[in-house]
């Protein structure tokens, strides 16, 4: 059983790894995500002289931001990385020294691209050529197909968060037709209807809801770029791809999300994280 340490202890533990890293990097998530972050950051910074062998997960987004605000030790170069999360749709990013806010719902969003998904599916399937796997999966087409319903759902999640200060994001499993392994749009529409009813019961008018929805539509058009920006890669996109790969290749690999995202790093489009790369470089 792994010991759990306090936030203060985890934050202070960087003193033991200073010699292994050019900069101290703090993230969301937990210990089981460390290898993923290290692999991703090594790839991102591979053409620099920046050395990354450790990262320091501190927990939830709020905790990481609070730790960043409270950190007054200027002895070491450091950067705190947090997800854009649901706030990306309606709030300006937090502007705090040493804090970097991702331009997507979460770090997993940056793992989603055709080459990465097809590569992992090919390695796990191991019964057909990469070209045939790519042809079977039709990743650009399936991403386009799921964009509108999932974007709509996340629009309403964010409206609920903006108006009520809370929302409960559910995994893609709640919106899947398990027999067809496809998204059940009726389930999404029902959830949207439930959110609207909850908002109206709290005194939010239909006119106000329409105004908030149109604000989001003007900022985030219905396309794959928006899908990969505002829809959670952790809760929706990676789990959906597991269903899709199973359906198209008859390849039901029961790996946790941590294993999927770790393997997706290998071929992900690292250029999508160029702003994070620049932030790390500038922090040194």
Coordinates of C-alpha atoms in Angstrom, one line a residue:
X1 CA 0.0 0.0 0.0
X2 CA 1.4 3.4 -1.1
X3 CA 1.8 6.0 1.7
X4 CA -0.1 9.2 1.3
X5 CA 1.7 12.4 2.0
X6 CA 0.4 15.9 2.8
X7 CA 0.4 18.6 0.1
X8 CA 3.1 20.4 2.0
X9 CA 5.4 17.4 2.2
X10 CA 4.9 16.6 -1.6
X11 CA 5.6 20.2 -2.5
X12 CA 8.7 20.3 -0.3
X13 CA 10.0 16.9 -1.6
X14 CA 11.4 18.7 -4.6
X15 CA 14.5 19.3 -2.6
X16 CA 15.4 15.7 -3.0
X17 CA 15.2 15.7 -6.8
X18 CA 16.7 19.2 -7.6
X19 CA 19.9 17.6 -8.9
X20 CA 17.8 15.6 -11.5
X21 CA 15.8 18.4 -12.9
X22 CA 16.5 21.8 -14.5
X23 CA 13.1 23.1 -13.2
X24 CA 10.6 21.9 -10.6
X25 CA 7.3 21.0 -12.2
X26 CA 4.0 20.7 -10.3
X27 CA 0.9 19.2 -11.8
X28 CA -2.6 18.1 -11.0
X29 CA -3.5 14.4 -10.5
X30 CA -1.7 11.8 -8.4
X31 CA 1.3 9.6 -8.0
X32 CA 0.1 7.1 -10.7
X33 CA 0.2 9.9 -13.3
X34 CA 3.9 10.8 -12.7
X35 CA 5.4 8.5 -15.4
X36 CA 2.9 9.9 -18.0
X37 CA 3.9 13.5 -17.3
X38 CA 7.6 12.7 -17.3
X39 CA 7.4 10.9 -20.6
X40 CA 5.3 13.7 -22.1
X41 CA 7.5 16.5 -20.9
X42 CA 10.7 14.7 -22.0
X43 CA 9.2 14.4 -25.5
X44 CA 8.0 18.1 -25.5
X45 CA 11.5 19.4 -24.4
X46 CA 13.6 16.9 -26.3
X47 CA 15.2 19.5 -28.5
X48 CA 16.2 21.7 -25.6
X49 CA 18.9 21.3 -22.8
X50 CA 16.2 21.2 -20.1
X51 CA 16.4 18.0 -18.0
X52 CA 13.1 16.5 -16.6
X53 CA 13.2 13.3 -14.6
X54 CA 10.6 14.1 -12.0
X55 CA 7.3 15.9 -11.7
X56 CA 5.3 16.6 -8.5
X57 CA 1.5 15.9 -8.6
X58 CA -0.3 17.9 -5.9
X59 CA -3.9 16.8 -6.5
X60 CA -6.9 18.8 -7.8
X61 CA -6.8 22.0 -9.8
X62 CA -7.7 24.2 -6.9
X63 CA -5.0 22.8 -4.7
X64 CA -2.3 23.3 -7.4
X65 CA -3.4 26.9 -7.9
X66 CA -3.4 27.5 -4.1
X67 CA 0.1 26.0 -3.8
X68 CA 1.3 28.2 -6.6
X69 CA -0.1 31.4 -4.9
X70 CA 1.4 30.4 -1.6
X71 CA 4.9 29.6 -3.0
X72 CA 7.3 32.4 -2.2
X73 CA 10.5 30.4 -2.5
X74 CA 12.5 32.0 -5.3
X75 CA 15.5 29.8 -4.9
X76 CA 14.4 27.4 -7.6
X77 CA 12.9 27.8 -11.1
X78 CA 9.4 26.3 -11.1
X79 CA 6.1 26.0 -13.0
X80 CA 2.7 24.9 -11.9
X81 CA 0.5 23.3 -14.6
X82 CA -3.3 23.0 -14.4
X83 CA -6.1 22.0 -16.8
X84 CA -8.2 24.6 -18.5
X85 CA -11.2 22.5 -17.2
X86 CA -14.8 23.6 -17.6
X87 CA -13.8 27.2 -16.9
X88 CA -12.2 27.5 -20.3
X89 CA -15.6 28.2 -21.8
X90 CA -16.6 31.2 -19.7
X91 CA -13.7 32.6 -17.6
X92 CA -10.4 34.2 -18.3
X93 CA -7.4 32.1 -17.3
X94 CA -5.9 32.7 -13.9
X95 CA -2.9 35.0 -14.2
X96 CA -0.6 34.1 -11.4
X97 CA 3.3 34.0 -11.5
X98 CA 4.6 30.5 -12.3
X99 CA 1.1 29.2 -13.2
X100 CA 0.4 27.7 -16.6
X101 CA -3.2 27.0 -17.6
X102 CA -3.6 24.5 -20.4
X103 CA -5.6 25.5 -23.5
X104 CA -7.8 22.5 -23.3
X105 CA -10.1 20.8 -20.8
X106 CA -7.3 18.5 -19.5
X107 CA -3.8 17.2 -20.5
X108 CA -5.4 14.1 -21.9
X109 CA -7.0 16.2 -24.7
X110 CA -3.5 16.7 -26.2
X111 CA -3.1 12.9 -26.6
X112 CA -5.9 12.6 -29.1
X113 CA -4.9 12.6 -32.7
X114 CA -5.2 10.1 -35.6
X115 CA -1.6 8.9 -35.6
X116 CA -1.4 8.3 -31.8
X117 CA -4.8 6.5 -31.6
X118 CA -4.0 4.3 -34.7
X119 CA -0.5 3.5 -33.4
X120 CA -1.7 2.3 -30.0
X121 CA -4.6 0.4 -31.6
X122 CA -2.1 -1.3 -34.0
X123 CA 0.3 -2.2 -31.2
X124 CA -2.5 -3.7 -29.1
X125 CA -4.4 -5.4 -31.9
X126 CA -1.2 -6.9 -33.4
X127 CA -3.1 -8.8 -36.1
X128 CA -3.2 -6.4 -39.0
X129 CA -1.0 -3.8 -40.7
X130 CA -0.9 -0.2 -39.4
X131 CA -2.4 0.9 -42.7
X132 CA -5.4 -1.4 -42.4
X133 CA -5.9 -0.4 -38.7
X134 CA -5.9 3.2 -39.8
X135 CA -8.4 2.5 -42.6
X136 CA -10.7 0.6 -40.2
X137 CA -10.7 3.2 -37.5
X138 CA -11.4 6.3 -39.7
X139 CA -10.5 8.6 -36.8
X140 CA -11.1 11.9 -38.6
X141 CA -14.6 10.8 -39.5
X142 CA -15.5 9.5 -36.0
X143 CA -14.2 12.6 -34.3
X144 CA -16.4 14.7 -36.6
X145 CA -19.4 12.5 -35.9
X146 CA -19.2 12.8 -32.1
X147 CA -18.4 16.5 -32.1
X148 CA -21.8 18.1 -32.0
X149 CA -23.5 16.0 -29.3
X150 CA -20.5 16.1 -27.0
X151 CA -19.9 19.8 -27.5
X152 CA -23.6 20.5 -26.8
X153 CA -23.3 18.5 -23.6
X154 CA -20.2 20.3 -22.4
X155 CA -21.9 23.7 -23.2
X156 CA -24.6 22.9 -20.7
X157 CA -22.2 21.5 -18.1
X158 CA -20.4 24.8 -18.2
X159 CA -23.6 26.8 -18.1
X160 CA -24.6 24.8 -15.0
X161 CA -21.2 25.5 -13.5
X162 CA -21.3 29.2 -14.3
X163 CA -24.8 29.7 -12.9
X164 CA -24.9 27.3 -9.9
X165 CA -21.2 26.9 -9.1
X166 CA -21.2 23.1 -9.4
X167 CA -21.8 20.3 -11.9
X168 CA -21.2 16.6 -12.0
X169 CA -19.3 15.4 -15.0
X170 CA -20.1 11.8 -15.9
X171 CA -18.0 9.3 -17.8
X172 CA -18.7 8.5 -21.5
X173 CA -20.2 5.2 -20.2
X174 CA -23.3 7.1 -19.1
X175 CA -24.0 8.2 -22.7
X176 CA -23.1 5.0 -24.6
X177 CA -25.3 2.4 -26.2
X178 CA -23.3 -0.6 -25.0
X179 CA -24.6 -3.0 -27.7
X180 CA -23.7 -0.8 -30.7
X181 CA -20.7 0.8 -28.9
X182 CA -21.9 4.2 -30.2
X183 CA -22.9 7.4 -28.4
X184 CA -26.6 7.4 -27.6
X185 CA -27.6 11.0 -28.5
X186 CA -31.0 10.5 -26.8
X187 CA -29.2 10.0 -23.5
X188 CA -27.2 13.2 -24.1
X189 CA -30.3 15.1 -24.9
X190 CA -32.0 13.8 -21.8
X191 CA -29.1 15.0 -19.7
X192 CA -29.2 18.4 -21.3
X193 CA -33.0 18.6 -20.6
X194 CA -32.3 17.7 -17.0
X195 CA -29.7 20.4 -16.6
X196 CA -32.0 23.0 -18.2
X197 CA -34.8 22.0 -15.8
X198 CA -32.5 22.3 -12.8
X199 CA -31.3 25.7 -14.0
X200 CA -34.9 27.0 -14.6
X201 CA -35.9 25.7 -11.1
X202 CA -33.1 27.9 -9.7
X203 CA -34.6 31.0 -11.3
X204 CA -32.5 31.1 -14.5
X205 CA -34.8 32.2 -17.4
X206 CA -34.9 30.5 -20.8
X207 CA -33.8 33.8 -22.3
X208 CA -30.7 33.9 -20.1
X209 CA -30.0 30.2 -20.9
X210 CA -30.2 31.0 -24.6
X211 CA -27.9 34.0 -24.2
X212 CA -25.3 31.9 -22.3
X213 CA -25.5 29.1 -25.0
X214 CA -25.0 31.6 -27.8
X215 CA -22.0 33.1 -26.1
X216 CA -20.4 29.6 -26.1
X217 CA -21.4 28.9 -29.7
X218 CA -19.8 32.1 -30.9
X219 CA -16.6 31.3 -29.1
X220 CA -16.5 27.5 -29.8
X221 CA -17.9 26.4 -33.2
X222 CA -19.1 22.9 -33.8
X223 CA -15.9 21.2 -35.1
X224 CA -13.2 18.8 -34.1
X225 CA -10.9 21.5 -32.8
X226 CA -13.6 22.5 -30.3
X227 CA -14.2 18.9 -29.4
X228 CA -10.5 18.5 -28.6
X229 CA -10.5 21.7 -26.6
X230 CA -13.6 21.7 -24.4
X231 CA -14.6 18.1 -24.1
X232 CA -12.8 16.1 -21.4
X233 CA -10.1 13.8 -22.9
X234 CA -10.0 11.9 -19.6
X235 CA -13.7 11.4 -19.1
X236 CA -15.0 11.3 -22.7
X237 CA -12.5 11.1 -25.5
X238 CA -10.0 8.4 -24.4
X239 CA -12.8 6.1 -23.0
X240 CA -14.8 6.6 -26.2
X241 CA -11.8 5.6 -28.3
X242 CA -11.6 2.4 -26.3
X243 CA -15.2 1.6 -27.4
X244 CA -14.5 2.6 -30.9
X245 CA -11.4 0.4 -31.2
X246 CA -13.2 -2.5 -29.7
X247 CA -16.1 -2.1 -32.2
X248 CA -14.0 -1.6 -35.4
X249 CA -11.2 -4.1 -34.6
X250 CA -12.9 -6.5 -32.2
X251 CA -10.0 -5.6 -29.8
X252 CA -11.3 -5.2 -26.2
X253 CA -8.1 -4.4 -24.3
X254 CA -9.0 -3.8 -20.7
X255 CA -6.3 -1.2 -19.8
X256 CA -6.9 1.7 -17.5
X257 CA -6.9 5.3 -18.8
X258 CA -3.4 5.8 -17.3
X259 CA -2.0 3.1 -19.6
X260 CA -3.8 4.4 -22.7
X261 CA -2.6 8.0 -22.2
X262 CA 0.9 6.8 -21.4
X263 CA 1.1 4.9 -24.7
X264 CA -0.6 7.7 -26.7
X265 CA 2.3 10.0 -25.8
X266 CA 4.5 8.1 -28.2
X267 CA 2.8 9.5 -31.4
X268 CA 0.7 12.4 -30.1
X269 CA 0.9 15.7 -32.0
X270 CA 3.4 17.4 -29.6
X271 CA 3.1 20.7 -31.5
X272 CA -0.3 21.3 -29.9
X273 CA 1.6 21.8 -26.6
X274 CA 4.0 24.4 -28.0
X275 CA 2.6 27.1 -25.6
X276 CA 3.5 24.9 -22.6
X277 CA 7.0 24.3 -24.0
X278 CA 7.5 28.0 -24.3
X279 CA 6.3 28.6 -20.8
X280 CA 8.8 26.1 -19.4
X281 CA 11.6 27.6 -21.4
X282 CA 10.7 31.1 -20.2
X283 CA 10.4 30.0 -16.6
X284 CA 14.1 29.0 -16.6

